[in-house]
Structures are given as structure tokens and as C-alpha cells.
Short mmCIF file of C-alpha atoms and ligand atoms in Angstrom, two decimals:
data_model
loop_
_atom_site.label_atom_id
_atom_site.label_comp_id
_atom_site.label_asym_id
_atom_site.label_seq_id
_atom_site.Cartn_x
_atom_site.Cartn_y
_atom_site.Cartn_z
CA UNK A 1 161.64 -3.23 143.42
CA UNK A 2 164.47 -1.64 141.56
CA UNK A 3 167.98 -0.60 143.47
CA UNK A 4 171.10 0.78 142.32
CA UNK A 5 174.12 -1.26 143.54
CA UNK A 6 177.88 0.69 143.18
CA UNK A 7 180.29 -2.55 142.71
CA UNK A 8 183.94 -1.93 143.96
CA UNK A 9 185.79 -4.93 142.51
CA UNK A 10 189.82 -4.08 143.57
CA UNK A 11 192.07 -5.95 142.75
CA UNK A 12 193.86 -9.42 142.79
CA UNK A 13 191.03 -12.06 143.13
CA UNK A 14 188.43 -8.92 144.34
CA UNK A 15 186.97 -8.97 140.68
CA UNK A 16 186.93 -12.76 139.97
CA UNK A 17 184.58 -13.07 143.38
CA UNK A 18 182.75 -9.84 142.80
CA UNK A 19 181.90 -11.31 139.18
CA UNK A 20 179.98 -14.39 140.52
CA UNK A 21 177.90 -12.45 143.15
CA UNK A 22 176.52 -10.79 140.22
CA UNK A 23 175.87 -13.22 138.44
CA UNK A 24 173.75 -14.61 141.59
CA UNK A 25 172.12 -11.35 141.57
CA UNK A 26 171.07 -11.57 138.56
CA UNK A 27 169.14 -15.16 138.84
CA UNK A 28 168.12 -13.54 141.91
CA UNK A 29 166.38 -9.71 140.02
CA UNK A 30 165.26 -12.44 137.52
CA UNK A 31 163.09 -14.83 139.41
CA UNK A 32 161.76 -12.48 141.76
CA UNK A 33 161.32 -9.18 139.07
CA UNK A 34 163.54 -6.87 140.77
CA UNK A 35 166.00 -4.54 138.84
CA UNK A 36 169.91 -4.27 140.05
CA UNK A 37 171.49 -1.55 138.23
CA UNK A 38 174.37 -1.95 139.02
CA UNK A 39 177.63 0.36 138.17
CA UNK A 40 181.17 -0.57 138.20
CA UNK A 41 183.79 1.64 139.64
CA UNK A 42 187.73 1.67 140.34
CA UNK A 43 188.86 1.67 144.31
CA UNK A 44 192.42 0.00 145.59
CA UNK A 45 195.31 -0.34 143.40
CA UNK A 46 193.99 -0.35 140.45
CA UNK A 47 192.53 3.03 141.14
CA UNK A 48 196.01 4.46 142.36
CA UNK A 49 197.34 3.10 138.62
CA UNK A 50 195.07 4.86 136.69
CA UNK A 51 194.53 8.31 138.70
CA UNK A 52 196.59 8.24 141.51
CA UNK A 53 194.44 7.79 144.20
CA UNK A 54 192.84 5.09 145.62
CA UNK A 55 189.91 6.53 145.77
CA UNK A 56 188.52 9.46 143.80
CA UNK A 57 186.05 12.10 145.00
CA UNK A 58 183.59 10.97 142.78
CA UNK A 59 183.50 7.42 143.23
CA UNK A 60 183.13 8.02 146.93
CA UNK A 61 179.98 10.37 146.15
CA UNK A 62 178.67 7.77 143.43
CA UNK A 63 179.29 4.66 146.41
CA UNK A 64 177.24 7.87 148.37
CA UNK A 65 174.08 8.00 145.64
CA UNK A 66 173.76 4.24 145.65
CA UNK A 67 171.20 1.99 147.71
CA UNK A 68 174.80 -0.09 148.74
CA UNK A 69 178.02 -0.62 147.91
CA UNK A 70 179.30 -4.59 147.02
CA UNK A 71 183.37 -4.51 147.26
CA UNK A 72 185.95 -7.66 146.69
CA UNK A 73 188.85 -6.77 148.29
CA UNK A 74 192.44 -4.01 147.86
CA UNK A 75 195.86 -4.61 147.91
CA UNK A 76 198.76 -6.44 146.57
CA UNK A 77 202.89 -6.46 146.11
CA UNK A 78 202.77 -3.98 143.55
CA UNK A 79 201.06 -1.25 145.79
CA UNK A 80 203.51 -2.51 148.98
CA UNK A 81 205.67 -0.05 149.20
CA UNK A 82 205.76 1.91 152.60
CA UNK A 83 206.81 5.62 150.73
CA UNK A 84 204.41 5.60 148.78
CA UNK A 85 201.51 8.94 148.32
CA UNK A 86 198.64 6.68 148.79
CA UNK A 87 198.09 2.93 149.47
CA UNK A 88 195.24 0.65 148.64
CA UNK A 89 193.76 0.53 152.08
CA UNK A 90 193.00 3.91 152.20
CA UNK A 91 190.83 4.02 149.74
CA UNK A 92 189.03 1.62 151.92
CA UNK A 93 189.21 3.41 155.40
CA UNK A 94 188.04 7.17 153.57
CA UNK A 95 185.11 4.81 152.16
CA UNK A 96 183.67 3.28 155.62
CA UNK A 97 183.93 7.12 156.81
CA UNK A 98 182.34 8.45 153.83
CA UNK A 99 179.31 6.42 154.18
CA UNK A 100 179.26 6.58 157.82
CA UNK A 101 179.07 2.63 158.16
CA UNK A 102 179.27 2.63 162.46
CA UNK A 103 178.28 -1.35 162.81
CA UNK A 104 180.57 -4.03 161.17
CA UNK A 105 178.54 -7.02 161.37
CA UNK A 106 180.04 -10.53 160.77
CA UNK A 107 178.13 -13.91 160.92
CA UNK A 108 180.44 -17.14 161.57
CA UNK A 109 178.36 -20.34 161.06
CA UNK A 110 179.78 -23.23 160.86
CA UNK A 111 178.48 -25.90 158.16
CA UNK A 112 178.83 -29.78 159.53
CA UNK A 113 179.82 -30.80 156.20
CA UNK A 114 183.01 -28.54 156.87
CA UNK A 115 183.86 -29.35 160.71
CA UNK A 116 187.04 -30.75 159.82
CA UNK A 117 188.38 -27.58 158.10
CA UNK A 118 188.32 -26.12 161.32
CA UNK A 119 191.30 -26.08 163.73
CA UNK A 120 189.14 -26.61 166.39
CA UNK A 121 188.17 -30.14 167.87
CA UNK A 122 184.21 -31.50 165.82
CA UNK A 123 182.48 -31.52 169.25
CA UNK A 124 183.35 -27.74 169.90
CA UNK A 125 181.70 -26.99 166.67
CA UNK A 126 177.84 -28.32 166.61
CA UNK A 127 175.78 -25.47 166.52
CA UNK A 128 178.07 -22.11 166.22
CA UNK A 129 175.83 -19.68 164.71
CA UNK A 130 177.23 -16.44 165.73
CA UNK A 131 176.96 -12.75 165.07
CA UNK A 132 179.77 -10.18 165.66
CA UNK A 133 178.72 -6.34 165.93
CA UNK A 134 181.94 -4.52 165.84
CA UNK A 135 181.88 -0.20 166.48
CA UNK A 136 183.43 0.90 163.26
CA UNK A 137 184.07 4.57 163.32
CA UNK A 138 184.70 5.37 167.11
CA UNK A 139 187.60 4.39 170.09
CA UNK A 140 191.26 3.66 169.90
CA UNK A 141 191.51 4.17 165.89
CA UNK A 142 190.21 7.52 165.79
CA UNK A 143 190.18 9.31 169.10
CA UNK A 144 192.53 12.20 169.44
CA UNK A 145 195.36 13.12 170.46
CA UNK A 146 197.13 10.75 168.04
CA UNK A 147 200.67 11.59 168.01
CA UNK A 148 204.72 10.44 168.89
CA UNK A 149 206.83 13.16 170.35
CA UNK A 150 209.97 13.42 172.58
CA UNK A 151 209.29 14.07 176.00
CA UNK A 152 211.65 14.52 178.18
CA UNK A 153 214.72 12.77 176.48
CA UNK A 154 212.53 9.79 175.39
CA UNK A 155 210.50 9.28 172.36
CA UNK A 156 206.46 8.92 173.49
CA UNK A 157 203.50 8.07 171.48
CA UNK A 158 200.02 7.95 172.36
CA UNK A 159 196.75 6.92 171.12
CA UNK A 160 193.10 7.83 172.69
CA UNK A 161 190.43 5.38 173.55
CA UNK A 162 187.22 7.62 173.62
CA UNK A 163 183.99 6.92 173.25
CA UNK A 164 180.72 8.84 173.44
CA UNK A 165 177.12 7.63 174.49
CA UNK A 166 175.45 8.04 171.24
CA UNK A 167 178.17 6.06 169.81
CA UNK A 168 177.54 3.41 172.39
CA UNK A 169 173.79 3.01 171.78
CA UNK A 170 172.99 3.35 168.63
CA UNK A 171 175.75 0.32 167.97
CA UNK A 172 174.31 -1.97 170.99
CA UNK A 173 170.40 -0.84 169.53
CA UNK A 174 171.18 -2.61 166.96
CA UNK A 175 172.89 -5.83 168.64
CA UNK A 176 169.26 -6.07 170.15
CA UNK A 177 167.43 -5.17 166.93
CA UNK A 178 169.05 -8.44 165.46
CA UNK A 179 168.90 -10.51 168.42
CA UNK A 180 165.20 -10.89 168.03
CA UNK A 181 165.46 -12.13 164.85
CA UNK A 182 168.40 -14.97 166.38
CA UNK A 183 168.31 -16.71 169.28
CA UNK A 184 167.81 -13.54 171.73
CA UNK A 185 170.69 -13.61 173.46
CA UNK A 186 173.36 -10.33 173.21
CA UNK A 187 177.05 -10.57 175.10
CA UNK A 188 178.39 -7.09 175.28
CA UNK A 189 182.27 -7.54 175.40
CA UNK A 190 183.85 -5.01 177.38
CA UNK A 191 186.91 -4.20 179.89
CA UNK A 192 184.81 -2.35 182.61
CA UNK A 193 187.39 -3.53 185.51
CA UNK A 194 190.17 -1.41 183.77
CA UNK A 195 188.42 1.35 181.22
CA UNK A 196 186.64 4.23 181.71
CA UNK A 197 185.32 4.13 178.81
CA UNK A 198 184.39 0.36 179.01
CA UNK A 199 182.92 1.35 182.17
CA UNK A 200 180.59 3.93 179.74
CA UNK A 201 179.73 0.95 177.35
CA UNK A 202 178.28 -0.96 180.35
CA UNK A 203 176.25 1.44 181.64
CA UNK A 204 174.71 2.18 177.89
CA UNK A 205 174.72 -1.60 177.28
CA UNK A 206 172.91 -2.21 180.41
CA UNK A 207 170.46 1.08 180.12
CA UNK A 208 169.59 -0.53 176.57
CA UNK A 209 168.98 -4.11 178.09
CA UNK A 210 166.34 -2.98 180.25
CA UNK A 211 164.33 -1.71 176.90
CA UNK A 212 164.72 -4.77 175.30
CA UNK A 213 163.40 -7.39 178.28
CA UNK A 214 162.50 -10.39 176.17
CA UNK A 215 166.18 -10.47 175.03
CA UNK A 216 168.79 -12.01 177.47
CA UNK A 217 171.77 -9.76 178.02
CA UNK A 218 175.47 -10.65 179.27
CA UNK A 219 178.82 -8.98 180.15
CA UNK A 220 182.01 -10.12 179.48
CA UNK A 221 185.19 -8.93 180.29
CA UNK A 222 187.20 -9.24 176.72
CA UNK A 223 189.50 -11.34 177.74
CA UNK A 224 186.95 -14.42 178.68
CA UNK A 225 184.85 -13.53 175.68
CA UNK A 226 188.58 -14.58 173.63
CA UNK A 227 189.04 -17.91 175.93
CA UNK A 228 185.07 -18.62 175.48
CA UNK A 229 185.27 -18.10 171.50
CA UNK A 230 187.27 -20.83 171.24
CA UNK A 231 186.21 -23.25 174.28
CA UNK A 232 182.27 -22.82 173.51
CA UNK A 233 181.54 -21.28 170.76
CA UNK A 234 178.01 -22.26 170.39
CA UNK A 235 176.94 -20.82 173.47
CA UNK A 236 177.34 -17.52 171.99
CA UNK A 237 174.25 -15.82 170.06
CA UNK A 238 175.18 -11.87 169.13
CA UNK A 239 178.12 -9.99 170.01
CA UNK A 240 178.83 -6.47 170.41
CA UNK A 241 181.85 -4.54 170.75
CA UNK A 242 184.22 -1.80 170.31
CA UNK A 243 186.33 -1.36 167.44
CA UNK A 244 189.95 -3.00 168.52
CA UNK A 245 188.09 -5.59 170.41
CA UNK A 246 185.87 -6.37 167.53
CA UNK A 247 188.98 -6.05 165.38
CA UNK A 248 190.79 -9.14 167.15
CA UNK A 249 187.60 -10.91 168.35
CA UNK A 250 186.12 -10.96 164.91
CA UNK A 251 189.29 -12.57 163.24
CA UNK A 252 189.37 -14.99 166.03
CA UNK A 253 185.72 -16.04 165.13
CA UNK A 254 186.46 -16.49 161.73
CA UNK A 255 188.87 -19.35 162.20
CA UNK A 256 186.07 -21.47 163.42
CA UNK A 257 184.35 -21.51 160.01
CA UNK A 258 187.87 -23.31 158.61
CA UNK A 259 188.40 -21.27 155.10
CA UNK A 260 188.74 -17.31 155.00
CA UNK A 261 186.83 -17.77 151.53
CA UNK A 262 183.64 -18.54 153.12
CA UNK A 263 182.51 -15.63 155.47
CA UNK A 264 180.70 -12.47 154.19
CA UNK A 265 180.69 -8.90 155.91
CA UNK A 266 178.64 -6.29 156.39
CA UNK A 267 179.09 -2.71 157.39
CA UNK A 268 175.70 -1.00 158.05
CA UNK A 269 175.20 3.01 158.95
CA UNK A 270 172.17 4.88 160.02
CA UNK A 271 168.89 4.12 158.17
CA UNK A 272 167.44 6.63 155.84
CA UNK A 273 165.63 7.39 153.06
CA UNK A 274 166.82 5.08 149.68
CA UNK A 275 165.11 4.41 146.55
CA UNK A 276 161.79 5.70 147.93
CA UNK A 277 161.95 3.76 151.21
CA UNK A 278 163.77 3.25 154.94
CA UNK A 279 166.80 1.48 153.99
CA UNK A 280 170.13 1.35 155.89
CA UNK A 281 173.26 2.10 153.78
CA UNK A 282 175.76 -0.57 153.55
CA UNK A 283 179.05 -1.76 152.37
CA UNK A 284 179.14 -5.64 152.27
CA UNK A 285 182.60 -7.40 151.10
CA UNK A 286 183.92 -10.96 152.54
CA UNK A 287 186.36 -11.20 155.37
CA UNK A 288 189.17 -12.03 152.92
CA UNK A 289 191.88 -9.82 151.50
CA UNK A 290 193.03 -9.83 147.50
CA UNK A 291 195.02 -12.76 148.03
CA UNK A 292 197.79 -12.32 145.45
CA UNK A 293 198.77 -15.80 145.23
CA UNK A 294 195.77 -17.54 143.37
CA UNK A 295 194.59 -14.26 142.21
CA UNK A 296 194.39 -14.59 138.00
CA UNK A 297 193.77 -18.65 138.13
CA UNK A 298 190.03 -18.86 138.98
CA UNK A 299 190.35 -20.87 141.63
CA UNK A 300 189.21 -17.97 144.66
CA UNK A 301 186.14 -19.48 146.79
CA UNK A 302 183.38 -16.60 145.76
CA UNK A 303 181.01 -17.73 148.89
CA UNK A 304 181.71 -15.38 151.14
CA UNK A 305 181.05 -12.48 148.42
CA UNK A 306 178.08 -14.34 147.53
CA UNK A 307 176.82 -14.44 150.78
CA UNK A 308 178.04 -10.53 151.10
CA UNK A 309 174.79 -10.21 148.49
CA UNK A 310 172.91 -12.22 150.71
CA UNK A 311 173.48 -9.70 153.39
CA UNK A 312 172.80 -6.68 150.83
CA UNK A 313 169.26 -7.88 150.07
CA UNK A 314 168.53 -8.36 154.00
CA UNK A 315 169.85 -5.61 155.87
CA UNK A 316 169.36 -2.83 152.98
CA UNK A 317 166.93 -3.89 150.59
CA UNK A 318 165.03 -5.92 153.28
CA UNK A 319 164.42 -8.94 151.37
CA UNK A 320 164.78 -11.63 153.52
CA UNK A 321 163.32 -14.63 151.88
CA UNK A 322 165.87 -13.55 148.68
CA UNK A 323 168.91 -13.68 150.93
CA UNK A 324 167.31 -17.16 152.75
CA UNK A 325 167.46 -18.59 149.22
CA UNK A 326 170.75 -17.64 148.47
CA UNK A 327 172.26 -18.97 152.02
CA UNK A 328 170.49 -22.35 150.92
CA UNK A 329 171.54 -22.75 148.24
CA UNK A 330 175.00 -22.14 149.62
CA UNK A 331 174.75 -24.38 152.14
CA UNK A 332 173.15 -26.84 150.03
CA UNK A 333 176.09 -26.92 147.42
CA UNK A 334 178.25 -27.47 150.03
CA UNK A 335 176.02 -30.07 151.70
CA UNK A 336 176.43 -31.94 148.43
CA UNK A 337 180.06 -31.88 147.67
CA UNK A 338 180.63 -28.41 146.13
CA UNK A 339 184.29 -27.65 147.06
CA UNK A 340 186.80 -24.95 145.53
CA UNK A 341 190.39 -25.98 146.26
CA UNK A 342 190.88 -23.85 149.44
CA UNK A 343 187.90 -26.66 151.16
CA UNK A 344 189.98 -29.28 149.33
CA UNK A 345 187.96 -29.33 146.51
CA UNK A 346 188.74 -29.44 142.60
CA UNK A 347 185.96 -26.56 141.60
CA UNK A 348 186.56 -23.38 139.61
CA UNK A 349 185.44 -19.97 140.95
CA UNK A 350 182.86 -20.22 138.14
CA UNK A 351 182.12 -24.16 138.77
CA UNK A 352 181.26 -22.90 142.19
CA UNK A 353 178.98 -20.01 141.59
CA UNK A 354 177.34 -22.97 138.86
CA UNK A 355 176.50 -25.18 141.73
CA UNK A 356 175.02 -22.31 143.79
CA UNK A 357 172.94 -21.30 140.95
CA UNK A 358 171.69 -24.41 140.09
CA UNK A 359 170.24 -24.55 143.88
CA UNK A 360 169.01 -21.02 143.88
P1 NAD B 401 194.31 -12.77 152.02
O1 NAD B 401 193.02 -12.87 152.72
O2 NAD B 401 194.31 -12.06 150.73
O3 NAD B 401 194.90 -14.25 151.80
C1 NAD B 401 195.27 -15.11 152.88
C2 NAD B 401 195.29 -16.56 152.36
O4 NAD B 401 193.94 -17.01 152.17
C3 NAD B 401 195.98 -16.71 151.02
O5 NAD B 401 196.67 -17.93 150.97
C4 NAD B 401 194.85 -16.73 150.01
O6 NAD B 401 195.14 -17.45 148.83
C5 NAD B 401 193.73 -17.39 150.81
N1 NAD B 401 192.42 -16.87 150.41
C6 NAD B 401 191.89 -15.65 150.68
N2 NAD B 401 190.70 -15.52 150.12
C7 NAD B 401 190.45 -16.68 149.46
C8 NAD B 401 189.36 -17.14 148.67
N3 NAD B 401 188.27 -16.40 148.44
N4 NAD B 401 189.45 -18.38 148.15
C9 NAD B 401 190.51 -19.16 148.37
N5 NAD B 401 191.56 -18.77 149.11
C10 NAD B 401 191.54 -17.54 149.65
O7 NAD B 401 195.32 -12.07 153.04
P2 NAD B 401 196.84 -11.60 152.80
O8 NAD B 401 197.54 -12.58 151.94
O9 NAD B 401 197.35 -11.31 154.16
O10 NAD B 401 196.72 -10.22 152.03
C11 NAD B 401 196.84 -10.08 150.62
C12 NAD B 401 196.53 -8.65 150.25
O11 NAD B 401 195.19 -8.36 150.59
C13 NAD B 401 197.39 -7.62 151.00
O12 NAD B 401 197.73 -6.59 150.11
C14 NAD B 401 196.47 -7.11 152.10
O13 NAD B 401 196.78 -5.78 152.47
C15 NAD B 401 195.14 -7.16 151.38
N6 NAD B 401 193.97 -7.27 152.27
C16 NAD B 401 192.86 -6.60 151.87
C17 NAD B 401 191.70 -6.69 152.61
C18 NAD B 401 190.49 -5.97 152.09
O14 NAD B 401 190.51 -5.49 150.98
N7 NAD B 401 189.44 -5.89 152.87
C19 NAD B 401 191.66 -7.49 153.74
C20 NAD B 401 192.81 -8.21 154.12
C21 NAD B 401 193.96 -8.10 153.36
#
């Protein structure tokens, strides 16, 4: 099968990681006689230097034309400053818009070779396997009115939390959709006892449980879901949420796994038509920012943009047993030893990515 993959390096260590996932790819389009054609484009900082934005209109509609979109990470000092036009994390926001990515999905696994990364206690840890769903383009970040004023003698600002049904659904359809490939268990994470529009979610949440009988759903108000992130973890199978909840509850999840370097993203939109098929668009990066302070000394951890390209070929290529090879070989490396310097290892970015490829 051939698809056309947009790469979105950034900056700091965004290219050094982005590098290696390619090179998986490529063992990957090799051994199984696939073409990646993949094309290279500017977005972040590096963009604002050379054209003054941080995104251009036509990198958005070439991310647009593609089958999906790999990206490292934006940012850095030398875009910091809080006057300035643009900023590297626009580019970023206009780009989840533009593609219409609604469903931020990250997977927080914990390997046993890595337990005591973790800040949590080893026994807490056997068996966490979980899968965040977080609403991307709707509630509290986007709803108008938006605005500060000064109301009667005292300065007022005010966000919206709104969210429509459609919104709701077609982001807990597809909590469901991947349940039955897990464990078959979805927790919808709400605040139902204080928000109306929690109160909406429910009712959607619930409507959509009773389609889906052979899955097992739950509620959870959002602040237990927080306490029962950290205090049993492995209980939890897929999670679904609405964007500021997912926000915080999806960092939260991410400590378990003990490194930042290690967890993958994906951000998946409607499904359509792409190269020929039904494919979902999607924007897959790893949880971690440009990290200025290795960035340059090839030391970053490239696994979780590696297993970013595992979650490419799955959710929009839908080639499973390609992205089951690359998360065994990945958990096989680090089975073995493999270790960059932010597992307390001694391995290169590149030594890494060797180890992986060697398993593949
Ligand atoms: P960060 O994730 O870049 O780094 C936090 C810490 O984790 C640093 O010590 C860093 O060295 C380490 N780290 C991160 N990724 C690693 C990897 N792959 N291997 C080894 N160590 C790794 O977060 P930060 O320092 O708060 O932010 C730095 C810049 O990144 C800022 O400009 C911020 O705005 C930007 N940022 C971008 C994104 C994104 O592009 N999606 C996300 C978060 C932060």
C-alpha cells in the first residue's frame, strides 16, 4: 500500500526524534512492501524564523492532502517572548483545527522493566494498560463568549464551557469503538453533580452505552477518576473525556509510565476517504515538548515518536500487525537493557532507534 506522510519536525530535539521514526518506517515500507512518501515541512519556530509565521497556509493545506501528519514537538527560549506576532504553539493549535482532529488519544502502559522510574509505589503499577480519549476541539477552550471587561468598577473575565451532542458522541463512539479491541471496559469522566453540560455528556455517554452492550460502561465524577489514577491505575481500561479534564487527567497518567520520552499521541478526526480507502486523518507526535536542554546532543529518548508511527500505521493506515511489531520491538529493547539517559541509561538517540531496529 503506498501513503503519503507530511513530517513536521519543529524544533529543539523535535527533529532528532522525528529522524529515527523514519528511519523505523522505513525498515517497516521495506519488509512489508509498502511506500511512505514522505515530505518534510517547517511548523514552530523555525517556521516563524524563516517566514514569519508559525505556520504557513500552505503547509497547513499540504498536512491537509496527506494520509497523516508525524510532528516532534515546537518551542524554545528563543521564540519566548510574550510580545511577540506569533508564537510556536500556534502553529500547533491552527493545525489540530485545520485537520479537524476531535479525539486526542493517549495510551500509558507501563513496562515492568521500568516500574522503578515511576513515582508511584511497584505494586500500584502491575498491569496499567490504559487509554485516554480526550475531546479536542470543543468546551472550555473554545466556547464563546471569551472575553475580560470591567463591570461595574471591577475587572471580569469569563470563559464558556459548551458542549453540543454531536460533539459528545461521536468522541464517546469512538471510546467504545476501541474498547472492543482492549479489555471492554469505558469510564466516562464527567462532573454531572455540578455541570450542565457534564450533565449532557452523561446522558450521550449513557445513550451510547446501551448500543454497545458487550462493553462495560462507568461514570466518574472527575475528581475520583484523579484520586483513582493514581491509587489503582490498573483497574482502568479506556477513558473518555472533555477537553480540560482530559488536559489535566492525561498529564497525570503520563507520570505513571516514569519518563516523558516514552509515550506517543495521537489525534484522530472523522474518517474519510484517503489514498483510495476509509482512513481516519491523524496527527500523531509524543507527549513531550522540544526540550531545550538536551536538544543538539543526541541524547532525546525517540520512543515515544516511534511509537507515534506505531499509532499512524494502526489508526490511519490500519495496519495493525506493522504497529504490533514496532511496539515489540520497543518493548523488547527495553526488556533487554536498551536505556537512553533520561531511563538512566548510556544510549544515543541513534543507539536507541539501533536496538529497536534490530528487534523489528
Ligand atoms: P519538555 O517536555 O520539552 O521537557 C521537560 C523535561 O523532560 C526536560 O528536562 C527534557 O530534557 C525532558 N525530556 C523531554 N522529552 C524528552 C525525551 N524525548 N528524551 C529525554 N528527555 C526528555 O517540556 P518543557 O521543558 O516544559 O518545554 C520546553 C519547550 O517545549 C517549551 O518551549 C514548551 O512550550 C514546548 N512544548 C512543546 C510541546 C509540543 O510541541 N507539543 C509540548 C510541551 C512543551
Amino acid at each position: 500500500m503506498e501513503f503519503n506522510i507530511t513530517l513536521l519536525p519543529g524544533d529543539g530535539i523535535g527533529p532528532e526524534v522525528v529522524n529515527e521514526a523514519v528511519r523505523v518506517l522505513d525498515v517497516i515500507s521495506g519488509k512489508y512492501k509498502h511506500s511512505f512518501n514522505f515530505q518534510e515541512r517547517l511548523m514552530g519556530g523555525c517556521s516563524i524564523d524563516k517566514s514569519g509565521k508559525s505556520i504557513t497556509d500552505e503547509t497547513l493545506a499540504d498536512c491537509k492532502a496527506s494520509d497523516a501528519v508525524l510532528f516532534g514537538a515546537v518551542g524554545g527560549p528563543k521564540w519566548d517572548d510574550p510580545n511577540a506576532k506569533d508564537r510556536p504553539e500556534r502553529g500547533l493549535l491552527a493545525l489540530r483545527k485545520g485537520l479537524g482532529v476531535f479525539a486526542n488519544l493517549r495510551p500509558v502502559k507501563v513496562h515492568p522493566a521500568l516500574v522503578d522510574r515511576s513515582p508511584l509505589k511497584p505494586d500500584r503499577l502491575t498491569g496499567v494498560d490504559i487509554l485516554v480519549l480526550r475531546e479536542l476541539t470543543g468546551g472550555l477552550y473554545f466556547g464563546q463568549p471569551k472575553l475580560r471587561e470591567v463591570k461595574d468598577g471591577h475587572e471580569r473575565a469569563v470563559d464558556t464551557l459548551e458542549y453540543y451532542d454531536y460533539e459528545i458522541r461521536r468522541i464517546v463512539s469512538l471510546a467504545f469503538e476501541l474498547a472492543k479491541g482492549r479489555r471492554k471496559k469505558v469510564t466516562s469522566v464527567d462532573k454531572a453533580n455540578v455541570l450542565e453540560s457534564s450533565r449532557l455528556w452523561r446522558q450521550v455517554a449513557t445513550q451510547i452505552g446501551k448500543e454497545h452492550p458487550d462493553v462495560e460502561l462507568n461514570h466518574v465524577l472527575v475528581d475520583t477518576a484523579s484520586m483513582k489514577l493514581v491509587a489503582a491505575p490498573a483497574s482502568m481500561d479506556v477513558v473518555v473525556t472533555e477537553n480540560m479534564f482530559g488536559d489535566i487527567l492525561t498529564d497525570e497518567a503520563s507520570v505513571l509510565a516514569g519518563s516523558m520520552g516514552l509515550l506517543p499521541s495521537a489525534s484522530l478526526g472523522e474518517s474519510g476517504l484517503r489514498s483510495g480507502g476509509e482512513a481516519r486523518m491523524g496527527l500523531y507526535e509524543p507527549i513531550h515538548g522540544s526540550a531545550p536542554d538536551i536538544a543538539g546532543s543526541g541524547i532525546a529518548n525517540p520512543v515515544g515518536t516511534i511509537l507515534s508511527a506505531a499509532l499512524m500505521l494502526r489508526y490511519s493506515f490500519e495496519l495493525e500487525s506493522e504497529a504490533c511489531v514496532i511496539e515489540t520491538a520497543v518493548e523488547q529493547a527495553i526488556a533487554e537493557g536498551a536505556r537512553t539517559t533520561d531511563l538512566g541509561g548510556k544510549l544515543t538517540t541513534r543507539q536507541m532507534t539501533d536496538e529497536i531496529i534490530q528487534r523489528l
